[in-house]
């Protein structure tokens, strides 16, 4: 909730467990950046977002919250229709019940065996790739493919590490994310964590979800185009056909501009050291190897993420944590092959509800999440992999047609 006083300063409050907490000063030093201000608006309730996104450091968060000024929140101040407010409370009650059950069953417990397997996998693919790449002719091509797979596996691994569900220790996982992302992928683990948490806070929310901010290269929904002239670009109007090329540009922008800029601005020295190691390695492998690896990783990674959200509706309204996951997120084919091929990103609904559950455990909770959706009469979106790909590219084409007609 935000209120304006006679002074130049605007008071910012967030709703947690029925109380408004004053974050006017804290928002300036919040470790996660301005994402906390997303919830400082009428109708928003940050209770479940804080509970789930900060689960690994919840005691520290509670201590911080206890230092903030608070006041009881009345129904009228929350700013929601009474029917919506009652519905949200029912959602929260059932979600919290499921969360506590999963917690008591050890679903949030990390596995060092799984962690080691995931990390060894990256080293094995990369090591074999480097060995073959040092050979000639066909073996060199095989080596390139293995190096590429190693980078893709590393990118999926970083996604999990950045949620602190790899070792379960935030300090260790922060360092691991920076080292793995920097050396193997060539990106900043610190920046990825910062940007990805903004996506998880409010997926498919216009002007909030960072994953919707892909202009002028891509537009997953016509509503992200603020002015008609912004949709007239050649790349955007042909994005379904140029998606492969667009992902190369996305990868280059991340690698050559946005991530280095972030690392230097925030003095992320672990990221910097890892990035230097990455470029030392690829200096010996050659420019074209680096470029085509970058292209392959960018295409596969962006496509995989696109299968889970992009063809679903966007929103501008306050939305409950459950609805963000079920209305605006989709799962993809629950089978071991796709679990591996997508780095467990085929369980996006479950992952968005419980982002700190280790990814390999998501398959074990899918039936209970589906039951929660059915109880509240909400669709549980799940598609086969080919169907999800088709929907993704059909959506890109439909958006292009919409902007051509404006």
PDB file of N, CA, C and O in Angstrom, residues 258-306:
ATOM      1  N   UNK A 258      24.919  -6.498 -21.100  1.00  0.00           N
ATOM      2  CA  UNK A 258      24.166  -6.405 -19.853  1.00  0.00           C
ATOM      3  C   UNK A 258      24.873  -7.069 -18.672  1.00  0.00           C
ATOM      4  O   UNK A 258      24.958  -6.478 -17.588  1.00  0.00           O
ATOM      5  N   UNK A 259      25.385  -8.284 -18.870  1.00  0.00           N
ATOM      6  CA  UNK A 259      26.027  -8.971 -17.747  1.00  0.00           C
ATOM      7  C   UNK A 259      27.355  -8.334 -17.334  1.00  0.00           C
ATOM      8  O   UNK A 259      27.582  -8.121 -16.139  1.00  0.00           O
ATOM      9  N   UNK A 260      28.247  -8.011 -18.281  1.00  0.00           N
ATOM     10  CA  UNK A 260      29.471  -7.308 -17.863  1.00  0.00           C
ATOM     11  C   UNK A 260      29.185  -5.980 -17.163  1.00  0.00           C
ATOM     12  O   UNK A 260      29.844  -5.641 -16.176  1.00  0.00           O
ATOM     13  N   UNK A 261      28.193  -5.258 -17.668  1.00  0.00           N
ATOM     14  CA  UNK A 261      27.822  -3.993 -17.043  1.00  0.00           C
ATOM     15  C   UNK A 261      27.356  -4.217 -15.606  1.00  0.00           C
ATOM     16  O   UNK A 261      27.742  -3.479 -14.689  1.00  0.00           O
ATOM     17  N   UNK A 262      26.536  -5.244 -15.390  1.00  0.00           N
ATOM     18  CA  UNK A 262      26.034  -5.551 -14.052  1.00  0.00           C
ATOM     19  C   UNK A 262      27.181  -5.934 -13.122  1.00  0.00           C
ATOM     20  O   UNK A 262      27.247  -5.470 -11.974  1.00  0.00           O
ATOM     21  N   UNK A 263      28.085  -6.787 -13.599  1.00  0.00           N
ATOM     22  CA  UNK A 263      29.201  -7.260 -12.784  1.00  0.00           C
ATOM     23  C   UNK A 263      30.072  -6.098 -12.327  1.00  0.00           C
ATOM     24  O   UNK A 263      30.465  -6.010 -11.159  1.00  0.00           O
ATOM     25  N   UNK A 264      30.375  -5.186 -13.245  1.00  0.00           N
ATOM     26  CA  UNK A 264      31.226  -4.042 -12.900  1.00  0.00           C
ATOM     27  C   UNK A 264      30.507  -3.058 -11.983  1.00  0.00           C
ATOM     28  O   UNK A 264      31.101  -2.539 -11.032  1.00  0.00           O
ATOM     29  N   UNK A 265      29.233  -2.809 -12.263  1.00  0.00           N
ATOM     30  CA  UNK A 265      28.468  -1.862 -11.454  1.00  0.00           C
ATOM     31  C   UNK A 265      28.327  -2.347 -10.016  1.00  0.00           C
ATOM     32  O   UNK A 265      28.450  -1.566  -9.066  1.00  0.00           O
ATOM     33  N   UNK A 266      28.081  -3.643  -9.857  1.00  0.00           N
ATOM     34  CA  UNK A 266      27.843  -4.195  -8.523  1.00  0.00           C
ATOM     35  C   UNK A 266      29.096  -4.813  -7.900  1.00  0.00           C
ATOM     36  O   UNK A 266      29.018  -5.411  -6.826  1.00  0.00           O
ATOM     37  N   UNK A 267      30.222  -4.673  -8.599  1.00  0.00           N
ATOM     38  CA  UNK A 267      31.510  -5.180  -8.117  1.00  0.00           C
ATOM     39  C   UNK A 267      31.416  -6.651  -7.706  1.00  0.00           C
ATOM     40  O   UNK A 267      31.828  -7.057  -6.610  1.00  0.00           O
ATOM     41  N   UNK A 268      30.842  -7.444  -8.614  1.00  0.00           N
ATOM     42  CA  UNK A 268      30.669  -8.880  -8.370  1.00  0.00           C
ATOM     43  C   UNK A 268      31.954  -9.595  -8.781  1.00  0.00           C
ATOM     44  O   UNK A 268      32.081 -10.103  -9.907  1.00  0.00           O
ATOM     45  N   UNK A 269      32.904  -9.628  -7.883  1.00  0.00           N
ATOM     46  CA  UNK A 269      34.245 -10.095  -8.227  1.00  0.00           C
ATOM     47  C   UNK A 269      34.308 -11.597  -8.525  1.00  0.00           C
ATOM     48  O   UNK A 269      35.113 -12.036  -9.357  1.00  0.00           O
ATOM     49  N   UNK A 270      33.479 -12.392  -7.845  1.00  0.00           N
ATOM     50  CA  UNK A 270      33.462 -13.835  -8.138  1.00  0.00           C
ATOM     51  C   UNK A 270      32.981 -14.056  -9.569  1.00  0.00           C
ATOM     52  O   UNK A 270      33.548 -14.861 -10.314  1.00  0.00           O
ATOM     53  N   UNK A 271      31.933 -13.328  -9.963  1.00  0.00           N
ATOM     54  CA  UNK A 271      31.454 -13.406 -11.345  1.00  0.00           C
ATOM     55  C   UNK A 271      32.562 -12.997 -12.310  1.00  0.00           C
ATOM     56  O   UNK A 271      32.748 -13.639 -13.357  1.00  0.00           O
ATOM     57  N   UNK A 272      33.265 -11.940 -11.969  1.00  0.00           N
ATOM     58  CA  UNK A 272      34.304 -11.420 -12.857  1.00  0.00           C
ATOM     59  C   UNK A 272      35.414 -12.446 -13.072  1.00  0.00           C
ATOM     60  O   UNK A 272      35.852 -12.682 -14.206  1.00  0.00           O
ATOM     61  N   UNK A 273      35.855 -13.068 -11.995  1.00  0.00           N
ATOM     62  CA  UNK A 273      36.909 -14.079 -12.104  1.00  0.00           C
ATOM     63  C   UNK A 273      36.439 -15.244 -12.974  1.00  0.00           C
ATOM     64  O   UNK A 273      37.177 -15.740 -13.830  1.00  0.00           O
ATOM     65  N   UNK A 274      35.210 -15.691 -12.751  1.00  0.00           N
ATOM     66  CA  UNK A 274      34.669 -16.816 -13.527  1.00  0.00           C
ATOM     67  C   UNK A 274      34.540 -16.451 -15.004  1.00  0.00           C
ATOM     68  O   UNK A 274      34.837 -17.265 -15.887  1.00  0.00           O
ATOM     69  N   UNK A 275      34.115 -15.229 -15.287  1.00  0.00           N
ATOM     70  CA  UNK A 275      33.982 -14.781 -16.676  1.00  0.00           C
ATOM     71  C   UNK A 275      35.344 -14.716 -17.367  1.00  0.00           C
ATOM     72  O   UNK A 275      35.472 -15.069 -18.553  1.00  0.00           O
ATOM     73  N   UNK A 276      36.349 -14.269 -16.653  1.00  0.00           N
ATOM     74  CA  UNK A 276      37.702 -14.242 -17.217  1.00  0.00           C
ATOM     75  C   UNK A 276      38.146 -15.656 -17.573  1.00  0.00           C
ATOM     76  O   UNK A 276      38.702 -15.911 -18.656  1.00  0.00           O
ATOM     77  N   UNK A 277      37.864 -16.615 -16.677  1.00  0.00           N
ATOM     78  CA  UNK A 277      38.196 -18.006 -16.959  1.00  0.00           C
ATOM     79  C   UNK A 277      37.476 -18.523 -18.188  1.00  0.00           C
ATOM     80  O   UNK A 277      38.049 -19.263 -19.006  1.00  0.00           O
ATOM     81  N   UNK A 278      36.230 -18.117 -18.347  1.00  0.00           N
ATOM     82  CA  UNK A 278      35.444 -18.520 -19.526  1.00  0.00           C
ATOM     83  C   UNK A 278      36.096 -18.040 -20.818  1.00  0.00           C
ATOM     84  O   UNK A 278      36.255 -18.808 -21.780  1.00  0.00           O
ATOM     85  N   UNK A 279      36.507 -16.783 -20.835  1.00  0.00           N
ATOM     86  CA  UNK A 279      37.079 -16.231 -22.070  1.00  0.00           C
ATOM     87  C   UNK A 279      38.499 -16.731 -22.334  1.00  0.00           C
ATOM     88  O   UNK A 279      38.916 -16.821 -23.488  1.00  0.00           O
ATOM     89  N   UNK A 280      39.208 -17.078 -21.276  1.00  0.00           N
ATOM     90  CA  UNK A 280      40.520 -17.702 -21.472  1.00  0.00           C
ATOM     91  C   UNK A 280      40.339 -19.049 -22.176  1.00  0.00           C
ATOM     92  O   UNK A 280      41.061 -19.386 -23.122  1.00  0.00           O
ATOM     93  N   UNK A 281      39.352 -19.828 -21.723  1.00  0.00           N
ATOM     94  CA  UNK A 281      39.066 -21.125 -22.341  1.00  0.00           C
ATOM     95  C   UNK A 281      38.684 -20.965 -23.803  1.00  0.00           C
ATOM     96  O   UNK A 281      39.232 -21.646 -24.684  1.00  0.00           O
ATOM     97  N   UNK A 282      37.757 -20.048 -24.091  1.00  0.00           N
ATOM     98  CA  UNK A 282      37.277 -19.917 -25.461  1.00  0.00           C
ATOM     99  C   UNK A 282      38.251 -19.173 -26.366  1.00  0.00           C
ATOM    100  O   UNK A 282      38.151 -19.267 -27.593  1.00  0.00           O
ATOM    101  N   UNK A 283      39.191 -18.475 -25.778  1.00  0.00           N
ATOM    102  CA  UNK A 283      40.260 -17.897 -26.596  1.00  0.00           C
ATOM    103  C   UNK A 283      41.047 -19.017 -27.275  1.00  0.00           C
ATOM    104  O   UNK A 283      41.426 -18.910 -28.444  1.00  0.00           O
ATOM    105  N   UNK A 284      41.262 -20.107 -26.538  1.00  0.00           N
ATOM    106  CA  UNK A 284      41.995 -21.247 -27.093  1.00  0.00           C
ATOM    107  C   UNK A 284      41.121 -22.077 -28.029  1.00  0.00           C
ATOM    108  O   UNK A 284      41.630 -22.712 -28.951  1.00  0.00           O
ATOM    109  N   UNK A 285      39.798 -22.061 -27.805  1.00  0.00           N
ATOM    110  CA  UNK A 285      38.907 -22.832 -28.680  1.00  0.00           C
ATOM    111  C   UNK A 285      38.567 -22.087 -29.960  1.00  0.00           C
ATOM    112  O   UNK A 285      38.185 -22.705 -30.960  1.00  0.00           O
ATOM    113  N   UNK A 286      38.663 -20.779 -29.931  1.00  0.00           N
ATOM    114  CA  UNK A 286      38.416 -19.994 -31.142  1.00  0.00           C
ATOM    115  C   UNK A 286      37.113 -19.212 -31.101  1.00  0.00           C
ATOM    116  O   UNK A 286      36.153 -19.595 -30.419  1.00  0.00           O
ATOM    117  N   UNK A 287      37.088 -18.105 -31.833  1.00  0.00           N
ATOM    118  CA  UNK A 287      35.941 -17.205 -31.850  1.00  0.00           C
ATOM    119  C   UNK A 287      34.672 -17.888 -32.342  1.00  0.00           C
ATOM    120  O   UNK A 287      33.602 -17.745 -31.750  1.00  0.00           O
ATOM    121  N   UNK A 288      34.766 -18.648 -33.451  1.00  0.00           N
ATOM    122  CA  UNK A 288      33.561 -19.239 -34.030  1.00  0.00           C
ATOM    123  C   UNK A 288      32.970 -20.304 -33.120  1.00  0.00           C
ATOM    124  O   UNK A 288      31.745 -20.468 -33.039  1.00  0.00           O
ATOM    125  N   UNK A 289      33.826 -21.031 -32.417  1.00  0.00           N
ATOM    126  CA  UNK A 289      33.335 -22.003 -31.441  1.00  0.00           C
ATOM    127  C   UNK A 289      32.564 -21.292 -30.341  1.00  0.00           C
ATOM    128  O   UNK A 289      31.476 -21.718 -29.937  1.00  0.00           O
ATOM    129  N   UNK A 290      33.138 -20.200 -29.847  1.00  0.00           N
ATOM    130  CA  UNK A 290      32.464 -19.402 -28.815  1.00  0.00           C
ATOM    131  C   UNK A 290      31.123 -18.888 -29.322  1.00  0.00           C
ATOM    132  O   UNK A 290      30.098 -19.005 -28.635  1.00  0.00           O
ATOM    133  N   UNK A 291      31.093 -18.333 -30.532  1.00  0.00           N
ATOM    134  CA  UNK A 291      29.873 -17.730 -31.066  1.00  0.00           C
ATOM    135  C   UNK A 291      28.771 -18.762 -31.256  1.00  0.00           C
ATOM    136  O   UNK A 291      27.620 -18.542 -30.851  1.00  0.00           O
ATOM    137  N   UNK A 292      29.107 -19.883 -31.875  1.00  0.00           N
ATOM    138  CA  UNK A 292      28.069 -20.880 -32.143  1.00  0.00           C
ATOM    139  C   UNK A 292      27.614 -21.587 -30.871  1.00  0.00           C
ATOM    140  O   UNK A 292      26.452 -21.997 -30.764  1.00  0.00           O
ATOM    141  N   UNK A 293      28.503 -21.719 -29.890  1.00  0.00           N
ATOM    142  CA  UNK A 293      28.083 -22.242 -28.581  1.00  0.00           C
ATOM    143  C   UNK A 293      27.117 -21.269 -27.916  1.00  0.00           C
ATOM    144  O   UNK A 293      26.088 -21.671 -27.363  1.00  0.00           O
ATOM    145  N   UNK A 294      27.454 -19.994 -27.962  1.00  0.00           N
ATOM    146  CA  UNK A 294      26.586 -18.960 -27.408  1.00  0.00           C
ATOM    147  C   UNK A 294      25.211 -19.020 -28.064  1.00  0.00           C
ATOM    148  O   UNK A 294      24.179 -18.978 -27.385  1.00  0.00           O
ATOM    149  N   UNK A 295      25.207 -19.137 -29.370  1.00  0.00           N
ATOM    150  CA  UNK A 295      23.958 -19.183 -30.128  1.00  0.00           C
ATOM    151  C   UNK A 295      23.127 -20.399 -29.722  1.00  0.00           C
ATOM    152  O   UNK A 295      21.925 -20.301 -29.462  1.00  0.00           O
ATOM    153  N   UNK A 296      23.767 -21.556 -29.663  1.00  0.00           N
ATOM    154  CA  UNK A 296      23.056 -22.781 -29.313  1.00  0.00           C
ATOM    155  C   UNK A 296      22.452 -22.730 -27.927  1.00  0.00           C
ATOM    156  O   UNK A 296      21.292 -23.120 -27.715  1.00  0.00           O
ATOM    157  N   UNK A 297      23.226 -22.249 -26.967  1.00  0.00           N
ATOM    158  CA  UNK A 297      22.730 -22.148 -25.594  1.00  0.00           C
ATOM    159  C   UNK A 297      21.576 -21.156 -25.516  1.00  0.00           C
ATOM    160  O   UNK A 297      20.539 -21.429 -24.890  1.00  0.00           O
ATOM    161  N   UNK A 298      21.730 -19.992 -26.135  1.00  0.00           N
ATOM    162  CA  UNK A 298      20.689 -18.962 -26.093  1.00  0.00           C
ATOM    163  C   UNK A 298      19.393 -19.483 -26.713  1.00  0.00           C
ATOM    164  O   UNK A 298      18.305 -19.294 -26.151  1.00  0.00           O
ATOM    165  N   UNK A 299      19.502 -20.135 -27.858  1.00  0.00           N
ATOM    166  CA  UNK A 299      18.298 -20.646 -28.525  1.00  0.00           C
ATOM    167  C   UNK A 299      17.593 -21.686 -27.659  1.00  0.00           C
ATOM    168  O   UNK A 299      16.392 -21.597 -27.411  1.00  0.00           O
ATOM    169  N   UNK A 300      18.338 -22.655 -27.175  1.00  0.00           N
ATOM    170  CA  UNK A 300      17.722 -23.750 -26.422  1.00  0.00           C
ATOM    171  C   UNK A 300      17.147 -23.264 -25.101  1.00  0.00           C
ATOM    172  O   UNK A 300      16.042 -23.648 -24.704  1.00  0.00           O
ATOM    173  N   UNK A 301      17.883 -22.388 -24.430  1.00  0.00           N
ATOM    174  CA  UNK A 301      17.454 -21.901 -23.114  1.00  0.00           C
ATOM    175  C   UNK A 301      16.231 -20.996 -23.232  1.00  0.00           C
ATOM    176  O   UNK A 301      15.262 -21.148 -22.495  1.00  0.00           O
ATOM    177  N   UNK A 302      16.261 -20.045 -24.172  1.00  0.00           N
ATOM    178  CA  UNK A 302      15.126 -19.134 -24.355  1.00  0.00           C
ATOM    179  C   UNK A 302      13.894 -19.914 -24.807  1.00  0.00           C
ATOM    180  O   UNK A 302      12.779 -19.668 -24.342  1.00  0.00           O
ATOM    181  N   UNK A 303      14.085 -20.876 -25.714  1.00  0.00           N
ATOM    182  CA  UNK A 303      12.954 -21.688 -26.167  1.00  0.00           C
ATOM    183  C   UNK A 303      12.344 -22.459 -25.001  1.00  0.00           C
ATOM    184  O   UNK A 303      11.120 -22.487 -24.837  1.00  0.00           O
ATOM    185  N   UNK A 304      13.177 -23.078 -24.173  1.00  0.00           N
ATOM    186  CA  UNK A 304      12.670 -23.867 -23.054  1.00  0.00           C
ATOM    187  C   UNK A 304      11.841 -23.017 -22.108  1.00  0.00           C
ATOM    188  O   UNK A 304      10.756 -23.423 -21.665  1.00  0.00           O
ATOM    189  N   UNK A 305      12.313 -21.817 -21.797  1.00  0.00           N
ATOM    190  CA  UNK A 305      11.541 -20.927 -20.934  1.00  0.00           C
ATOM    191  C   UNK A 305      10.275 -20.441 -21.626  1.00  0.00           C
ATOM    192  O   UNK A 305       9.252 -20.219 -20.974  1.00  0.00           O
ATOM    193  N   UNK A 306      10.332 -20.285 -22.931  1.00  0.00           N
ATOM    194  CA  UNK A 306       9.172 -19.790 -23.674  1.00  0.00           C
ATOM    195  C   UNK A 306       8.009 -20.770 -23.643  1.00  0.00           C
ATOM    196  O   UNK A 306       6.845 -20.371 -23.762  1.00  0.00           O
TER     197      UNK A 306
END
